[in-house]
Amino acid sequence: MGKALMIGAGGVAGVVAHKCCQNPEVFQELCIASRTLSKCDALKAKLDGGKTKVTTAQLDADNTDEIIALIEKFKPDIVINVALPYQDLTIMDACLATKVHYLDTANYEPPDTAKFEYKWQWAYKKKFEDAGITAILGSGFDPGVTGVFSAYAQKHYFDEIHTIDIVDANAGDHGYPFATNFNPEINIREVTANGSYFENGKFIETEPMSIKRVYDLPQIGPKDIYLLHHEEMESLALNIKGIKRIRFWMTFSESYLTHLKVLENVGMTSIEPIEFEGKQIVPLQFLKAVLPDPASLGPRTKGKTNIGCIFTGIKDGQEKKYYVYNVCDHQACYAEVGSQAISYTTGVPAMIGAMMVLTGKWNKPGVYNVEEFDPDPFMEALNKFGLPWIEDFNPTLID
Ligand code: NDP
């Protein structure tokens, strides 16, 4: 049916590639392109032998002309961007120049400021409409499946959704004193930023990690959850009509937070360059270099993740509650595709989003967040491709 160019060859890319190859009717050809060619070739070696034809290419995705040249050579139907958020705009520019569909899992970030905002990418809406191509933003788990869950709740269970609590829990243990589950630079920028939640039409900022609750998660048990800012709140606040409050919660252990506090206090999480032995270095990038590579956590991580959304609202004049979540087992993911559950829960929805575009189910010119499409075919695909979801119509609410 189609050809996909995947940019990036890290943790998430590994899962996307395996999942595309499990779905050869849709993905007939896959080109894996990234900065380090040897990583693309190593990934290709794990995939060979299936029906999907896999090729590789070296690519600096900070350079739009290089991306355009590769697109013109490979002629993909869609570009799946699972490099880093810094590359989103150069890749979108290349897609516009060549009229090829675009999909990513994280909003654009300027390298010098951590913002977690969609404004730069939403500014491309008219250009994508005029070019007749689709851009799908944030098709990972959160953002991604959390938006699809919201659209599904809206479509099937509510006349009006009033509150959404997104709860992202990782009860996995990798045995290291401190490591991040995905790209450390992006992860640490996310958790050291101010928190925020949406209430009555506006975002309210909070000090980092200052709001904490305990929530008893299905199949995981009671966990400390902390309120964070997260990018999908920005689009859900616009796309879920009548919404009054949205909060995002993530689990962190005492030990993780203590390590992070120390690193922060000594200046290691800063993104301001400093001079060291005559060279400019960014402390957070140096920290990334000394921490375990997230890709190496796969074989060591045991336990489960649980990510879902708790909704309250009104249906037929009655108050209603609804919780929908997925539970993923780190070791089962590793046995299937050689990655832990964090990369797995991001990579599967990226493949499904690309499948929605290639099969014409989510194909409309412009720039969209996932909750703006029909959730049903995506929800069906989650069950089929390894992220089955569970519904609870009487969940405990978070105060
Ligand atoms: P990794 O760091 O493991 O991989 C990133 C890959 O991108 C690497 O292969 C890297 O190449 C490549 N890359 C970086 N810069 C360039 C460039 N200029 N040109 C070409 N390739 C480049 O990250 P992850 O796989 O963990 O994360 C991938 C994306 O997924 C990130 O944007 C992250 O924010 C997002 N994400 C989204 C989630 C969601 O639920 N929505 C959850 C988790 C992650 P090299 O190997 O040479 O460094």
PDB file of N, CA and C in Angstrom, residues 189-287:
ATOM      1  N   ARG A 189      14.337  17.832  30.774  1.00  0.00           N
ATOM      2  CA  ARG A 189      13.753  19.147  30.496  1.00  0.00           C
ATOM      3  C   ARG A 189      12.280  19.157  30.900  1.00  0.00           C
ATOM      4  N   GLU A 190      11.604  18.029  30.642  1.00  0.00           N
ATOM      5  CA  GLU A 190      10.178  17.938  30.939  1.00  0.00           C
ATOM      6  C   GLU A 190       9.907  17.992  32.443  1.00  0.00           C
ATOM      7  N   VAL A 191      10.695  17.253  33.214  1.00  0.00           N
ATOM      8  CA  VAL A 191      10.373  17.159  34.644  1.00  0.00           C
ATOM      9  C   VAL A 191      10.948  18.297  35.484  1.00  0.00           C
ATOM     10  N   THR A 192      11.892  19.050  34.960  1.00  0.00           N
ATOM     11  CA  THR A 192      12.410  20.182  35.733  1.00  0.00           C
ATOM     12  C   THR A 192      11.696  21.491  35.379  1.00  0.00           C
ATOM     13  N   ALA A 193      10.822  21.421  34.360  1.00  0.00           N
ATOM     14  CA  ALA A 193      10.069  22.624  33.985  1.00  0.00           C
ATOM     15  C   ALA A 193       8.945  22.853  35.011  1.00  0.00           C
ATOM     16  N   ASN A 194       8.380  24.072  35.045  1.00  0.00           N
ATOM     17  CA  ASN A 194       7.224  24.318  35.911  1.00  0.00           C
ATOM     18  C   ASN A 194       6.089  23.385  35.533  1.00  0.00           C
ATOM     19  N   GLY A 195       5.267  23.012  36.515  1.00  0.00           N
ATOM     20  CA  GLY A 195       4.057  22.266  36.206  1.00  0.00           C
ATOM     21  C   GLY A 195       2.962  23.216  35.755  1.00  0.00           C
ATOM     22  N   SER A 196       1.888  22.676  35.191  1.00  0.00           N
ATOM     23  CA  SER A 196       0.731  23.530  34.923  1.00  0.00           C
ATOM     24  C   SER A 196      -0.489  22.669  34.687  1.00  0.00           C
ATOM     25  N   TYR A 197      -1.650  23.235  34.924  1.00  0.00           N
ATOM     26  CA  TYR A 197      -2.897  22.550  34.573  1.00  0.00           C
ATOM     27  C   TYR A 197      -3.857  23.563  33.994  1.00  0.00           C
ATOM     28  N   PHE A 198      -4.864  23.035  33.297  1.00  0.00           N
ATOM     29  CA  PHE A 198      -5.840  23.895  32.639  1.00  0.00           C
ATOM     30  C   PHE A 198      -7.096  23.944  33.496  1.00  0.00           C
ATOM     31  N   GLU A 199      -7.565  25.149  33.796  1.00  0.00           N
ATOM     32  CA  GLU A 199      -8.815  25.251  34.558  1.00  0.00           C
ATOM     33  C   GLU A 199      -9.576  26.495  34.134  1.00  0.00           C
ATOM     34  N   ASN A 200     -10.852  26.287  33.826  1.00  0.00           N
ATOM     35  CA  ASN A 200     -11.763  27.385  33.470  1.00  0.00           C
ATOM     36  C   ASN A 200     -11.151  28.343  32.446  1.00  0.00           C
ATOM     37  N   GLY A 201     -10.675  27.781  31.359  1.00  0.00           N
ATOM     38  CA  GLY A 201     -10.245  28.604  30.235  1.00  0.00           C
ATOM     39  C   GLY A 201      -8.808  29.069  30.266  1.00  0.00           C
ATOM     40  N   LYS A 202      -8.060  28.763  31.365  1.00  0.00           N
ATOM     41  CA  LYS A 202      -6.660  29.204  31.330  1.00  0.00           C
ATOM     42  C   LYS A 202      -5.721  28.200  32.012  1.00  0.00           C
ATOM     43  N   PHE A 203      -4.435  28.332  31.674  1.00  0.00           N
ATOM     44  CA  PHE A 203      -3.432  27.473  32.287  1.00  0.00           C
ATOM     45  C   PHE A 203      -2.900  28.115  33.561  1.00  0.00           C
ATOM     46  N   ILE A 204      -2.781  27.303  34.615  1.00  0.00           N
ATOM     47  CA  ILE A 204      -2.271  27.803  35.890  1.00  0.00           C
ATOM     48  C   ILE A 204      -0.921  27.131  36.137  1.00  0.00           C
ATOM     49  N   GLU A 205       0.122  27.954  36.319  1.00  0.00           N
ATOM     50  CA  GLU A 205       1.475  27.397  36.518  1.00  0.00           C
ATOM     51  C   GLU A 205       1.708  26.996  37.960  1.00  0.00           C
ATOM     52  N   THR A 206       2.486  25.933  38.141  1.00  0.00           N
ATOM     53  CA  THR A 206       2.832  25.493  39.493  1.00  0.00           C
ATOM     54  C   THR A 206       4.344  25.288  39.559  1.00  0.00           C
ATOM     55  N   GLU A 207       4.894  25.330  40.759  1.00  0.00           N
ATOM     56  CA  GLU A 207       6.331  25.033  40.932  1.00  0.00           C
ATOM     57  C   GLU A 207       6.570  23.577  40.532  1.00  0.00           C
ATOM     58  N   PRO A 208       7.767  23.257  39.982  1.00  0.00           N
ATOM     59  CA  PRO A 208       8.013  21.862  39.589  1.00  0.00           C
ATOM     60  C   PRO A 208       7.765  20.890  40.752  1.00  0.00           C
ATOM     61  N   MET A 209       7.033  19.828  40.501  1.00  0.00           N
ATOM     62  CA  MET A 209       6.800  18.728  41.469  1.00  0.00           C
ATOM     63  C   MET A 209       6.137  19.191  42.765  1.00  0.00           C
ATOM     64  N   SER A 210       5.407  20.295  42.737  1.00  0.00           N
ATOM     65  CA  SER A 210       4.849  20.814  43.999  1.00  0.00           C
ATOM     66  C   SER A 210       3.471  20.231  44.315  1.00  0.00           C
ATOM     67  N   ILE A 211       2.808  19.575  43.349  1.00  0.00           N
ATOM     68  CA  ILE A 211       1.491  18.992  43.633  1.00  0.00           C
ATOM     69  C   ILE A 211       1.582  17.484  43.509  1.00  0.00           C
ATOM     70  N   LYS A 212       1.280  16.804  44.606  1.00  0.00           N
ATOM     71  CA  LYS A 212       1.443  15.351  44.653  1.00  0.00           C
ATOM     72  C   LYS A 212       0.171  14.688  45.187  1.00  0.00           C
ATOM     73  N   ARG A 213      -0.178  13.535  44.629  1.00  0.00           N
ATOM     74  CA  ARG A 213      -1.264  12.708  45.164  1.00  0.00           C
ATOM     75  C   ARG A 213      -0.774  11.265  45.199  1.00  0.00           C
ATOM     76  N   VAL A 214      -1.569  10.393  45.812  1.00  0.00           N
ATOM     77  CA  VAL A 214      -1.303   8.956  45.715  1.00  0.00           C
ATOM     78  C   VAL A 214      -2.481   8.357  44.967  1.00  0.00           C
ATOM     79  N   TYR A 215      -2.213   7.559  43.926  1.00  0.00           N
ATOM     80  CA  TYR A 215      -3.323   6.942  43.183  1.00  0.00           C
ATOM     81  C   TYR A 215      -3.082   5.439  43.075  1.00  0.00           C
ATOM     82  N   ASP A 216      -4.152   4.684  43.303  1.00  0.00           N
ATOM     83  CA  ASP A 216      -4.061   3.223  43.269  1.00  0.00           C
ATOM     84  C   ASP A 216      -4.347   2.755  41.841  1.00  0.00           C
ATOM     85  N   LEU A 217      -3.282   2.424  41.115  1.00  0.00           N
ATOM     86  CA  LEU A 217      -3.441   2.122  39.687  1.00  0.00           C
ATOM     87  C   LEU A 217      -3.696   0.637  39.461  1.00  0.00           C
ATOM     88  N   PRO A 218      -4.668   0.314  38.594  1.00  0.00           N
ATOM     89  CA  PRO A 218      -4.934  -1.083  38.279  1.00  0.00           C
ATOM     90  C   PRO A 218      -3.662  -1.810  37.824  1.00  0.00           C
ATOM     91  N   GLN A 219      -3.454  -2.999  38.342  1.00  0.00           N
ATOM     92  CA  GLN A 219      -2.329  -3.888  38.012  1.00  0.00           C
ATOM     93  C   GLN A 219      -0.956  -3.373  38.457  1.00  0.00           C
ATOM     94  N   ILE A 220      -0.936  -2.219  39.130  1.00  0.00           N
ATOM     95  CA  ILE A 220       0.341  -1.634  39.556  1.00  0.00           C
ATOM     96  C   ILE A 220       0.331  -1.353  41.057  1.00  0.00           C
ATOM     97  N   GLY A 221      -0.805  -0.866  41.559  1.00  0.00           N
ATOM     98  CA  GLY A 221      -0.923  -0.551  42.979  1.00  0.00           C
ATOM     99  C   GLY A 221      -0.737   0.925  43.256  1.00  0.00           C
ATOM    100  N   PRO A 222      -0.764   1.341  44.519  1.00  0.00           N
ATOM    101  CA  PRO A 222      -0.690   2.758  44.866  1.00  0.00           C
ATOM    102  C   PRO A 222       0.674   3.353  44.536  1.00  0.00           C
ATOM    103  N   LYS A 223       0.646   4.513  43.926  1.00  0.00           N
ATOM    104  CA  LYS A 223       1.899   5.183  43.517  1.00  0.00           C
ATOM    105  C   LYS A 223       1.789   6.681  43.799  1.00  0.00           C
ATOM    106  N   ASP A 224       2.956   7.305  44.067  1.00  0.00           N
ATOM    107  CA  ASP A 224       3.006   8.775  44.138  1.00  0.00           C
ATOM    108  C   ASP A 224       2.888   9.321  42.719  1.00  0.00           C
ATOM    109  N   ILE A 225       1.948  10.221  42.502  1.00  0.00           N
ATOM    110  CA  ILE A 225       1.836  10.865  41.189  1.00  0.00           C
ATOM    111  C   ILE A 225       2.018  12.373  41.358  1.00  0.00           C
ATOM    112  N   TYR A 226       2.714  12.994  40.425  1.00  0.00           N
ATOM    113  CA  TYR A 226       3.021  14.430  40.505  1.00  0.00           C
ATOM    114  C   TYR A 226       2.433  15.150  39.299  1.00  0.00           C
ATOM    115  N   LEU A 227       1.928  16.341  39.550  1.00  0.00           N
ATOM    116  CA  LEU A 227       1.346  17.132  38.464  1.00  0.00           C
ATOM    117  C   LEU A 227       2.454  17.766  37.623  1.00  0.00           C
ATOM    118  N   LEU A 228       2.389  17.562  36.314  1.00  0.00           N
ATOM    119  CA  LEU A 228       3.377  18.126  35.381  1.00  0.00           C
ATOM    120  C   LEU A 228       2.653  18.899  34.288  1.00  0.00           C
ATOM    121  N   HIS A 229       3.387  19.771  33.607  1.00  0.00           N
ATOM    122  CA  HIS A 229       2.844  20.288  32.348  1.00  0.00           C
ATOM    123  C   HIS A 229       3.067  19.223  31.294  1.00  0.00           C
ATOM    124  N   HIS A 230       2.134  19.050  30.388  1.00  0.00           N
ATOM    125  CA  HIS A 230       2.361  18.102  29.289  1.00  0.00           C
ATOM    126  C   HIS A 230       1.671  18.628  28.057  1.00  0.00           C
ATOM    127  N   GLU A 231       2.320  18.417  26.887  1.00  0.00           N
ATOM    128  CA  GLU A 231       1.899  19.156  25.705  1.00  0.00           C
ATOM    129  C   GLU A 231       0.476  18.878  25.247  1.00  0.00           C
ATOM    130  N   GLU A 232      -0.052  17.660  25.486  1.00  0.00           N
ATOM    131  CA  GLU A 232      -1.386  17.391  24.946  1.00  0.00           C
ATOM    132  C   GLU A 232      -2.479  18.211  25.617  1.00  0.00           C
ATOM    133  N   MET A 233      -2.187  18.774  26.808  1.00  0.00           N
ATOM    134  CA  MET A 233      -3.222  19.593  27.451  1.00  0.00           C
ATOM    135  C   MET A 233      -3.550  20.808  26.590  1.00  0.00           C
ATOM    136  N   GLU A 234      -2.539  21.327  25.885  1.00  0.00           N
ATOM    137  CA  GLU A 234      -2.747  22.530  25.068  1.00  0.00           C
ATOM    138  C   GLU A 234      -3.747  22.268  23.945  1.00  0.00           C
ATOM    139  N   SER A 235      -3.614  21.117  23.270  1.00  0.00           N
ATOM    140  CA  SER A 235      -4.541  20.849  22.165  1.00  0.00           C
ATOM    141  C   SER A 235      -5.889  20.351  22.688  1.00  0.00           C
ATOM    142  N   LEU A 236      -5.882  19.551  23.760  1.00  0.00           N
ATOM    143  CA  LEU A 236      -7.162  19.049  24.289  1.00  0.00           C
ATOM    144  C   LEU A 236      -8.021  20.208  24.808  1.00  0.00           C
ATOM    145  N   ALA A 237      -7.377  21.220  25.380  1.00  0.00           N
ATOM    146  CA  ALA A 237      -8.130  22.375  25.890  1.00  0.00           C
ATOM    147  C   ALA A 237      -8.900  23.060  24.759  1.00  0.00           C
ATOM    148  N   LEU A 238      -8.351  22.991  23.545  1.00  0.00           N
ATOM    149  CA  LEU A 238      -9.037  23.606  22.403  1.00  0.00           C
ATOM    150  C   LEU A 238     -10.026  22.652  21.746  1.00  0.00           C
ATOM    151  N   ASN A 239      -9.692  21.371  21.722  1.00  0.00           N
ATOM    152  CA  ASN A 239     -10.466  20.428  20.907  1.00  0.00           C
ATOM    153  C   ASN A 239     -11.588  19.712  21.642  1.00  0.00           C
ATOM    154  N   ILE A 240     -11.567  19.672  22.981  1.00  0.00           N
ATOM    155  CA  ILE A 240     -12.655  19.027  23.723  1.00  0.00           C
ATOM    156  C   ILE A 240     -13.581  20.143  24.207  1.00  0.00           C
ATOM    157  N   LYS A 241     -14.718  20.257  23.537  1.00  0.00           N
ATOM    158  CA  LYS A 241     -15.626  21.389  23.797  1.00  0.00           C
ATOM    159  C   LYS A 241     -16.234  21.278  25.197  1.00  0.00           C
ATOM    160  N   GLY A 242     -16.293  22.377  25.904  1.00  0.00           N
ATOM    161  CA  GLY A 242     -16.927  22.387  27.228  1.00  0.00           C
ATOM    162  C   GLY A 242     -16.015  21.922  28.353  1.00  0.00           C
ATOM    163  N   ILE A 243     -14.749  21.624  28.040  1.00  0.00           N
ATOM    164  CA  ILE A 243     -13.830  21.110  29.068  1.00  0.00           C
ATOM    165  C   ILE A 243     -13.555  22.186  30.131  1.00  0.00           C
ATOM    166  N   LYS A 244     -13.575  21.766  31.400  1.00  0.00           N
ATOM    167  CA  LYS A 244     -13.353  22.738  32.483  1.00  0.00           C
ATOM    168  C   LYS A 244     -11.978  22.586  33.124  1.00  0.00           C
ATOM    169  N   ARG A 245     -11.486  21.335  33.195  1.00  0.00           N
ATOM    170  CA  ARG A 245     -10.172  21.148  33.838  1.00  0.00           C
ATOM    171  C   ARG A 245      -9.435  19.977  33.199  1.00  0.00           C
ATOM    172  N   ILE A 246      -8.129  20.157  32.950  1.00  0.00           N
ATOM    173  CA  ILE A 246      -7.287  19.044  32.488  1.00  0.00           C
ATOM    174  C   ILE A 246      -6.016  19.042  33.337  1.00  0.00           C
ATOM    175  N   ARG A 247      -5.686  17.881  33.866  1.00  0.00           N
ATOM    176  CA  ARG A 247      -4.427  17.762  34.615  1.00  0.00           C
ATOM    177  C   ARG A 247      -3.658  16.554  34.085  1.00  0.00           C
ATOM    178  N   PHE A 248      -2.330  16.629  34.217  1.00  0.00           N
ATOM    179  CA  PHE A 248      -1.471  15.518  33.788  1.00  0.00           C
ATOM    180  C   PHE A 248      -0.628  15.088  34.983  1.00  0.00           C
ATOM    181  N   TRP A 249      -0.603  13.783  35.244  1.00  0.00           N
ATOM    182  CA  TRP A 249       0.121  13.252  36.407  1.00  0.00           C
ATOM    183  C   TRP A 249       1.102  12.189  35.959  1.00  0.00           C
ATOM    184  N   MET A 250       2.272  12.178  36.601  1.00  0.00           N
ATOM    185  CA  MET A 250       3.255  11.144  36.286  1.00  0.00           C
ATOM    186  C   MET A 250       3.828  10.586  37.590  1.00  0.00           C
ATOM    187  N   THR A 251       4.125   9.279  37.576  1.00  0.00           N
ATOM    188  CA  THR A 251       4.704   8.683  38.788  1.00  0.00           C
ATOM    189  C   THR A 251       6.212   8.945  38.817  1.00  0.00           C
ATOM    190  N   PHE A 252       6.722   9.240  40.014  1.00  0.00           N
ATOM    191  CA  PHE A 252       8.170   9.294  40.234  1.00  0.00           C
ATOM    192  C   PHE A 252       8.456   8.700  41.596  1.00  0.00           C
ATOM    193  N   SER A 253       9.579   7.977  41.700  1.00  0.00           N
ATOM    194  CA  SER A 253       9.942   7.425  43.007  1.00  0.00           C
ATOM    195  C   SER A 253      10.710   8.494  43.789  1.00  0.00           C
ATOM    196  N   GLU A 254      10.756   8.322  45.100  1.00  0.00           N
ATOM    197  CA  GLU A 254      11.535   9.212  45.965  1.00  0.00           C
ATOM    198  C   GLU A 254      12.972   9.299  45.469  1.00  0.00           C
ATOM    199  N   SER A 255      13.529   8.123  45.138  1.00  0.00           N
ATOM    200  CA  SER A 255      14.931   8.051  44.762  1.00  0.00           C
ATOM    201  C   SER A 255      15.202   8.836  43.464  1.00  0.00           C
ATOM    202  N   TYR A 256      14.306   8.689  42.484  1.00  0.00           N
ATOM    203  CA  TYR A 256      14.468   9.416  41.219  1.00  0.00           C
ATOM    204  C   TYR A 256      14.479  10.929  41.479  1.00  0.00           C
ATOM    205  N   LEU A 257      13.536  11.368  42.326  1.00  0.00           N
ATOM    206  CA  LEU A 257      13.428  12.810  42.580  1.00  0.00           C
ATOM    207  C   LEU A 257      14.620  13.344  43.370  1.00  0.00           C
ATOM    208  N   THR A 258      15.159  12.512  44.271  1.00  0.00           N
ATOM    209  CA  THR A 258      16.335  12.948  45.038  1.00  0.00           C
ATOM    210  C   THR A 258      17.532  13.103  44.117  1.00  0.00           C
ATOM    211  N   HIS A 259      17.759  12.123  43.240  1.00  0.00           N
ATOM    212  CA  HIS A 259      18.859  12.241  42.268  1.00  0.00           C
ATOM    213  C   HIS A 259      18.698  13.501  41.415  1.00  0.00           C
ATOM    214  N   LEU A 260      17.477  13.706  40.955  1.00  0.00           N
ATOM    215  CA  LEU A 260      17.226  14.843  40.078  1.00  0.00           C
ATOM    216  C   LEU A 260      17.482  16.166  40.804  1.00  0.00           C
ATOM    217  N   LYS A 261      17.064  16.232  42.066  1.00  0.00           N
ATOM    218  CA  LYS A 261      17.242  17.456  42.856  1.00  0.00           C
ATOM    219  C   LYS A 261      18.736  17.780  42.982  1.00  0.00           C
ATOM    220  N   VAL A 262      19.528  16.734  43.265  1.00  0.00           N
ATOM    221  CA  VAL A 262      20.975  16.942  43.420  1.00  0.00           C
ATOM    222  C   VAL A 262      21.567  17.424  42.093  1.00  0.00           C
ATOM    223  N   LEU A 263      21.198  16.759  40.994  1.00  0.00           N
ATOM    224  CA  LEU A 263      21.727  17.151  39.679  1.00  0.00           C
ATOM    225  C   LEU A 263      21.344  18.599  39.361  1.00  0.00           C
ATOM    226  N   GLU A 264      20.125  18.947  39.702  1.00  0.00           N
ATOM    227  CA  GLU A 264      19.644  20.299  39.454  1.00  0.00           C
ATOM    228  C   GLU A 264      20.423  21.302  40.307  1.00  0.00           C
ATOM    229  N   ASN A 265      20.580  20.965  41.599  1.00  0.00           N
ATOM    230  CA  ASN A 265      21.273  21.874  42.525  1.00  0.00           C
ATOM    231  C   ASN A 265      22.716  22.122  42.120  1.00  0.00           C
ATOM    232  N   VAL A 266      23.363  21.139  41.518  1.00  0.00           N
ATOM    233  CA  VAL A 266      24.763  21.354  41.112  1.00  0.00           C
ATOM    234  C   VAL A 266      24.859  21.917  39.693  1.00  0.00           C
ATOM    235  N   GLY A 267      23.721  22.145  39.042  1.00  0.00           N
ATOM    236  CA  GLY A 267      23.747  22.792  37.728  1.00  0.00           C
ATOM    237  C   GLY A 267      23.811  21.850  36.546  1.00  0.00           C
ATOM    238  N   MET A 268      23.685  20.534  36.785  1.00  0.00           N
ATOM    239  CA  MET A 268      23.852  19.589  35.676  1.00  0.00           C
ATOM    240  C   MET A 268      22.639  19.495  34.750  1.00  0.00           C
ATOM    241  N   THR A 269      21.491  20.036  35.147  1.00  0.00           N
ATOM    242  CA  THR A 269      20.316  19.930  34.270  1.00  0.00           C
ATOM    243  C   THR A 269      20.128  21.204  33.437  1.00  0.00           C
ATOM    244  N   SER A 270      21.073  22.133  33.536  1.00  0.00           N
ATOM    245  CA  SER A 270      20.917  23.406  32.814  1.00  0.00           C
ATOM    246  C   SER A 270      21.103  23.220  31.311  1.00  0.00           C
ATOM    247  N   ILE A 271      20.337  23.988  30.517  1.00  0.00           N
ATOM    248  CA  ILE A 271      20.537  23.955  29.064  1.00  0.00           C
ATOM    249  C   ILE A 271      21.313  25.194  28.590  1.00  0.00           C
ATOM    250  N   GLU A 272      21.811  25.992  29.554  1.00  0.00           N
ATOM    251  CA  GLU A 272      22.674  27.138  29.217  1.00  0.00           C
ATOM    252  C   GLU A 272      24.099  26.641  28.971  1.00  0.00           C
ATOM    253  N   PRO A 273      24.691  26.923  27.799  1.00  0.00           N
ATOM    254  CA  PRO A 273      26.060  26.464  27.562  1.00  0.00           C
ATOM    255  C   PRO A 273      27.045  27.092  28.552  1.00  0.00           C
ATOM    256  N   ILE A 274      28.057  26.323  28.954  1.00  0.00           N
ATOM    257  CA  ILE A 274      29.138  26.869  29.780  1.00  0.00           C
ATOM    258  C   ILE A 274      30.464  26.558  29.091  1.00  0.00           C
ATOM    259  N   GLU A 275      31.507  27.314  29.491  1.00  0.00           N
ATOM    260  CA  GLU A 275      32.797  27.033  28.876  1.00  0.00           C
ATOM    261  C   GLU A 275      33.544  26.021  29.745  1.00  0.00           C
ATOM    262  N   PHE A 276      34.053  24.960  29.128  1.00  0.00           N
ATOM    263  CA  PHE A 276      34.811  23.947  29.868  1.00  0.00           C
ATOM    264  C   PHE A 276      36.051  23.590  29.062  1.00  0.00           C
ATOM    265  N   GLU A 277      37.226  23.842  29.631  1.00  0.00           N
ATOM    266  CA  GLU A 277      38.508  23.587  28.967  1.00  0.00           C
ATOM    267  C   GLU A 277      38.506  24.109  27.529  1.00  0.00           C
ATOM    268  N   GLY A 278      38.046  25.360  27.399  1.00  0.00           N
ATOM    269  CA  GLY A 278      38.103  26.034  26.110  1.00  0.00           C
ATOM    270  C   GLY A 278      36.978  25.659  25.155  1.00  0.00           C
ATOM    271  N   LYS A 279      36.066  24.814  25.609  1.00  0.00           N
ATOM    272  CA  LYS A 279      34.962  24.375  24.739  1.00  0.00           C
ATOM    273  C   LYS A 279      33.632  24.775  25.349  1.00  0.00           C
ATOM    274  N   GLN A 280      32.647  25.069  24.495  1.00  0.00           N
ATOM    275  CA  GLN A 280      31.294  25.325  24.993  1.00  0.00           C
ATOM    276  C   GLN A 280      30.587  23.979  25.169  1.00  0.00           C
ATOM    277  N   ILE A 281      30.085  23.728  26.359  1.00  0.00           N
ATOM    278  CA  ILE A 281      29.277  22.515  26.512  1.00  0.00           C
ATOM    279  C   ILE A 281      27.977  22.841  27.242  1.00  0.00           C
ATOM    280  N   VAL A 282      26.925  22.072  26.917  1.00  0.00           N
ATOM    281  CA  VAL A 282      25.639  22.236  27.586  1.00  0.00           C
ATOM    282  C   VAL A 282      25.578  21.173  28.681  1.00  0.00           C
ATOM    283  N   PRO A 283      25.467  21.612  29.974  1.00  0.00           N
ATOM    284  CA  PRO A 283      25.514  20.623  31.063  1.00  0.00           C
ATOM    285  C   PRO A 283      24.544  19.450  30.871  1.00  0.00           C
ATOM    286  N   LEU A 284      23.321  19.745  30.439  1.00  0.00           N
ATOM    287  CA  LEU A 284      22.340  18.660  30.290  1.00  0.00           C
ATOM    288  C   LEU A 284      22.775  17.661  29.210  1.00  0.00           C
ATOM    289  N   GLN A 285      23.413  18.166  28.150  1.00  0.00           N
ATOM    290  CA  GLN A 285      23.884  17.246  27.097  1.00  0.00           C
ATOM    291  C   GLN A 285      25.039  16.389  27.604  1.00  0.00           C
ATOM    292  N   PHE A 286      25.879  17.005  28.468  1.00  0.00           N
ATOM    293  CA  PHE A 286      26.971  16.228  29.062  1.00  0.00           C
ATOM    294  C   PHE A 286      26.400  15.153  29.986  1.00  0.00           C
ATOM    295  N   LEU A 287      25.375  15.529  30.764  1.00  0.00           N
ATOM    296  CA  LEU A 287      24.733  14.560  31.662  1.00  0.00           C
ATOM    297  C   LEU A 287      24.191  13.377  30.853  1.00  0.00           C
TER     298      LEU A 287
END
